[in-house]
Amino acid sequence: MTAFRRLSRALATTEEGSLWFECPGCEMVHRIMHGAGPGPRWGWNGSLESPTFTPSVLVRYSWSDGEWVCHSFVTDGRIQFLGDCTHTLAGQTVDLPSWEDEP
């Protein structure tokens, strides 16, 4: 199990240094790898309170009820869900939700 450490109202990190935010469309967390290192990396404006990640965040996952897509831009602490999202927030823009610590 991944141990999260809250960095701000909306962001958490793990031991490897990745950033995580809760996605209200997917009702799960999404990981952002930033800085130097292998694999896909995102730019980050360095803000813990109003983060911007570039380029867009594209998450594909499989559940028992089929294939799902979450595609968004995170800009100034807001998530703009693009039209190819398969959840109910497609086409909407919302504030990054508060990180909920596990009990």
XYZ file of N, CA and C in Angstrom:
309
model
N 0.843 -1.179 0.000
C 0.000 0.000 0.000
C 0.891 1.246 0.000
N 0.512 2.228 -0.752
C 1.270 3.467 -0.850
C 0.963 4.356 0.358
N 2.006 4.864 0.992
C 1.821 5.779 2.112
C 1.847 7.209 1.582
N 0.737 7.900 1.740
C 0.632 9.280 1.285
C 0.961 10.233 2.427
N 1.556 11.363 2.057
C 1.808 12.447 3.009
C 1.221 13.713 2.395
N 0.310 14.324 3.120
C -0.346 15.535 2.628
C 0.672 16.670 2.529
N 0.653 17.368 1.384
C 1.510 18.528 1.168
C 0.749 19.841 1.326
N -0.520 19.815 0.986
C -1.353 21.022 1.007
C -2.808 20.595 1.089
N -3.692 21.542 0.933
C -5.124 21.228 0.975
C -5.495 20.168 -0.057
N -4.878 20.235 -1.252
C -5.322 19.384 -2.357
C -4.288 18.381 -2.857
N -3.049 18.461 -2.394
C -1.998 17.584 -2.916
C -1.371 16.730 -1.831
N -0.967 15.536 -2.251
C -0.207 14.640 -1.382
C 1.011 14.163 -2.163
N 1.934 13.537 -1.457
C 3.121 12.971 -2.089
C 3.365 11.589 -1.513
N 4.272 10.871 -2.141
C 4.706 9.576 -1.648
C 6.225 9.596 -1.536
N 6.772 8.500 -1.049
C 8.212 8.413 -0.822
C 9.022 8.707 -2.082
N 8.525 8.300 -3.258
C 9.282 8.514 -4.492
C 9.213 9.962 -4.982
N 8.373 10.805 -4.360
C 8.301 12.218 -4.719
C 7.229 12.586 -5.710
N 6.388 11.632 -6.106
C 5.302 11.960 -7.029
C 4.247 12.798 -6.309
N 3.453 13.522 -7.099
C 2.341 14.302 -6.572
C 1.040 13.561 -6.878
N 0.090 13.662 -5.979
C -1.191 12.983 -6.130
C -2.314 13.961 -5.830
N -3.406 13.833 -6.590
C -4.611 14.613 -6.296
C -5.825 13.710 -6.443
N -6.876 14.074 -5.734
C -8.112 13.302 -5.810
C -8.950 13.814 -6.973
N -9.429 12.880 -7.762
C -10.250 13.225 -8.920
C -11.717 12.985 -8.581
N -12.523 14.040 -8.571
C -13.938 13.867 -8.252
C -14.728 13.182 -9.371
N -14.191 13.169 -10.570
C -14.872 12.483 -11.671
C -14.720 10.977 -11.566
N -13.510 10.535 -11.288
C -13.214 9.105 -11.186
C -13.455 8.551 -9.782
N -13.478 9.459 -8.817
C -13.555 9.068 -7.414
C -12.369 8.187 -7.036
N -11.202 8.583 -7.545
C -9.948 7.920 -7.207
C -8.828 8.952 -7.323
N -7.616 8.554 -6.973
C -6.496 9.493 -7.039
C -5.731 9.326 -8.347
N -5.096 10.426 -8.780
C -4.251 10.414 -9.973
C -2.843 10.855 -9.579
N -1.842 10.218 -10.195
C -0.438 10.489 -9.876
C 0.195 11.348 -10.956
N 1.002 12.296 -10.515
C 1.765 13.161 -11.407
C 3.242 12.964 -11.097
N 3.987 12.476 -12.067
C 5.438 12.374 -11.937
C 6.011 13.650 -12.543
N 6.910 14.300 -11.815
C 7.479 15.562 -12.290
C 8.976 15.557 -12.039
N 9.665 16.476 -12.683
C 11.115 16.569 -12.516
C 11.833 15.524 -13.348
N 13.116 15.368 -13.075
C 13.939 14.423 -13.836
C 13.591 12.983 -13.460
N 13.776 12.085 -14.408
C 13.555 10.672 -14.135
C 12.988 9.957 -15.336
N 12.884 8.637 -15.220
C 12.370 7.842 -16.334
C 10.848 7.934 -16.445
N 10.368 7.570 -17.607
C 8.924 7.503 -17.832
C 8.302 8.857 -18.089
N 6.999 8.885 -18.294
C 6.298 10.145 -18.557
C 6.460 11.114 -17.390
N 6.675 12.383 -17.708
C 6.855 13.432 -16.703
C 6.023 14.638 -17.083
N 5.510 15.316 -16.076
C 4.717 16.517 -16.283
C 5.470 17.726 -15.755
N 5.214 18.867 -16.371
C 5.675 20.120 -15.806
C 4.765 20.486 -14.657
N 5.317 21.165 -13.666
C 4.554 21.604 -12.499
C 4.994 23.022 -12.172
N 4.057 23.898 -11.908
C 4.390 25.291 -11.618
C 4.958 25.491 -10.214
N 5.056 24.451 -9.421
C 5.635 24.528 -8.078
C 4.662 24.962 -7.002
N 3.436 25.317 -7.371
C 2.453 25.774 -6.389
C 1.764 24.586 -5.721
N 1.763 24.600 -4.387
C 1.039 23.574 -3.640
C -0.432 23.926 -3.500
N -0.748 25.213 -3.550
C -2.132 25.662 -3.350
C -2.928 25.773 -4.655
N -2.269 26.151 -5.745
C -2.942 26.308 -7.043
C -2.082 25.678 -8.134
N -1.920 24.359 -8.082
C -1.004 23.718 -9.032
C -1.495 23.757 -10.470
N -0.524 23.824 -11.370
C -0.750 23.647 -12.798
C 0.188 22.545 -13.253
N -0.360 21.560 -13.972
C 0.442 20.469 -14.536
C 0.313 20.523 -16.049
N 1.432 20.359 -16.739
C 1.412 20.332 -18.201
C 2.240 19.160 -18.695
N 1.837 18.489 -19.751
C 0.611 18.723 -20.532
C -0.612 18.159 -19.800
N -1.653 17.834 -20.547
C -2.876 17.297 -19.955
C -2.595 15.972 -19.252
N -3.508 15.611 -18.362
C -3.427 14.351 -17.613
C -4.438 13.393 -18.241
N -3.944 12.280 -18.754
C -4.803 11.274 -19.383
C -4.654 9.973 -18.610
N -5.756 9.501 -18.045
C -5.764 8.267 -17.258
C -6.761 7.317 -17.905
N -6.295 6.109 -18.184
C -7.172 5.053 -18.716
C -7.139 3.895 -17.740
N -8.294 3.334 -17.448
C -8.335 2.226 -16.502
C -9.514 1.308 -16.818
N -9.377 0.083 -16.358
C -10.404 -0.933 -16.580
C -11.046 -1.312 -15.251
N -12.352 -1.355 -15.252
C -13.116 -1.837 -14.118
C -13.986 -2.984 -14.623
N -14.672 -3.611 -13.735
C -15.544 -4.728 -14.123
C -16.647 -4.271 -15.076
N -16.988 -2.980 -15.037
C -18.048 -2.475 -15.908
C -17.519 -1.848 -17.194
N -16.238 -2.040 -17.502
C -15.714 -1.573 -18.781
C -14.483 -0.701 -18.675
N -14.132 -0.118 -19.815
C -12.968 0.771 -19.922
C -13.398 2.204 -19.608
N -12.557 2.923 -18.866
C -12.853 4.293 -18.474
C -11.711 5.209 -18.887
N -12.043 6.455 -19.151
C -11.054 7.469 -19.524
C -11.303 8.716 -18.687
N -10.220 9.292 -18.177
C -10.277 10.592 -17.517
C -9.189 11.442 -18.156
N -9.574 12.512 -18.810
C -8.635 13.372 -19.525
C -8.905 14.802 -19.079
N -7.870 15.453 -18.555
C -8.089 16.777 -17.984
C -6.850 17.656 -18.077
N -7.096 18.946 -17.924
C -6.039 19.918 -17.678
C -6.200 20.361 -16.232
N -5.096 20.393 -15.501
C -5.101 20.949 -14.152
C -4.366 22.282 -14.242
N -5.115 23.372 -14.020
C -4.579 24.722 -14.188
C -5.017 25.590 -13.021
N -4.036 26.172 -12.346
C -4.309 27.089 -11.228
C -5.274 26.502 -10.205
N -5.085 25.218 -9.887
C -5.887 24.580 -8.854
C -7.278 24.168 -9.275
N -7.527 24.155 -10.583
C -8.829 23.727 -11.095
C -8.631 22.611 -12.115
N -9.589 21.700 -12.169
C -9.545 20.582 -13.116
C -10.559 20.853 -14.215
N -10.066 20.928 -15.450
C -10.950 21.069 -16.617
C -11.038 19.695 -17.263
N -12.180 19.043 -17.112
C -12.383 17.718 -17.686
C -12.750 17.855 -19.159
N -12.050 17.154 -19.999
C -12.265 17.238 -21.441
C -13.412 16.328 -21.865
N -13.866 16.523 -23.087
C -15.040 15.821 -23.591
C -14.884 14.325 -23.775
N -13.630 13.820 -23.802
C -13.445 12.381 -23.969
C -13.489 11.617 -22.652
N -13.720 12.307 -21.537
C -13.892 11.620 -20.253
C -15.154 10.762 -20.324
N -15.102 9.621 -19.667
C -16.271 8.741 -19.659
C -17.084 8.877 -18.379
N -16.707 9.800 -17.491
C -17.472 10.002 -16.257
C -18.388 11.226 -16.394
N -19.169 11.455 -15.369
C -20.222 12.482 -15.447
C -19.708 13.918 -15.407
N -18.427 14.143 -15.111
C -17.892 15.509 -15.085
C -17.273 15.929 -16.420
N -17.400 15.109 -17.452
C -16.884 15.464 -18.779
C -17.429 16.819 -19.196
N -16.520 17.689 -19.672
C -16.911 19.006 -20.144
C -17.063 20.058 -19.048
N -16.806 19.694 -17.805
C -16.957 20.637 -16.691
C -15.598 21.023 -16.116
N -15.566 22.132 -15.398
C -14.371 22.585 -14.685
C -14.729 22.728 -13.218
N -13.892 22.130 -12.353
C -14.149 22.146 -10.909
C -12.850 22.456 -10.168
N -12.978 22.921 -8.937
C -11.809 23.111 -8.088
C -11.221 21.752 -7.709
N -9.900 21.702 -7.540
C -9.295 20.494 -6.983
C -9.912 20.252 -5.608
N -10.400 19.063 -5.348
C -10.999 18.803 -4.035
C -9.928 18.707 -2.950
N -10.344 18.848 -1.724
C -9.433 18.679 -0.601
C -8.987 17.229 -0.508
N -7.705 17.057 -0.180
C -7.160 15.714 0.018
C -7.756 15.152 1.301
N -8.313 13.949 1.201
C -8.906 13.298 2.367
C -7.937 12.271 2.903
N -7.414 12.509 4.105
C -6.524 11.540 4.733
C -7.308 10.296 5.096
N -6.632 9.147 4.980
C -7.269 7.897 5.386
C -7.383 7.887 6.906
N -8.488 7.316 7.432
C -8.660 7.284 8.907
C -7.642 6.394 9.575
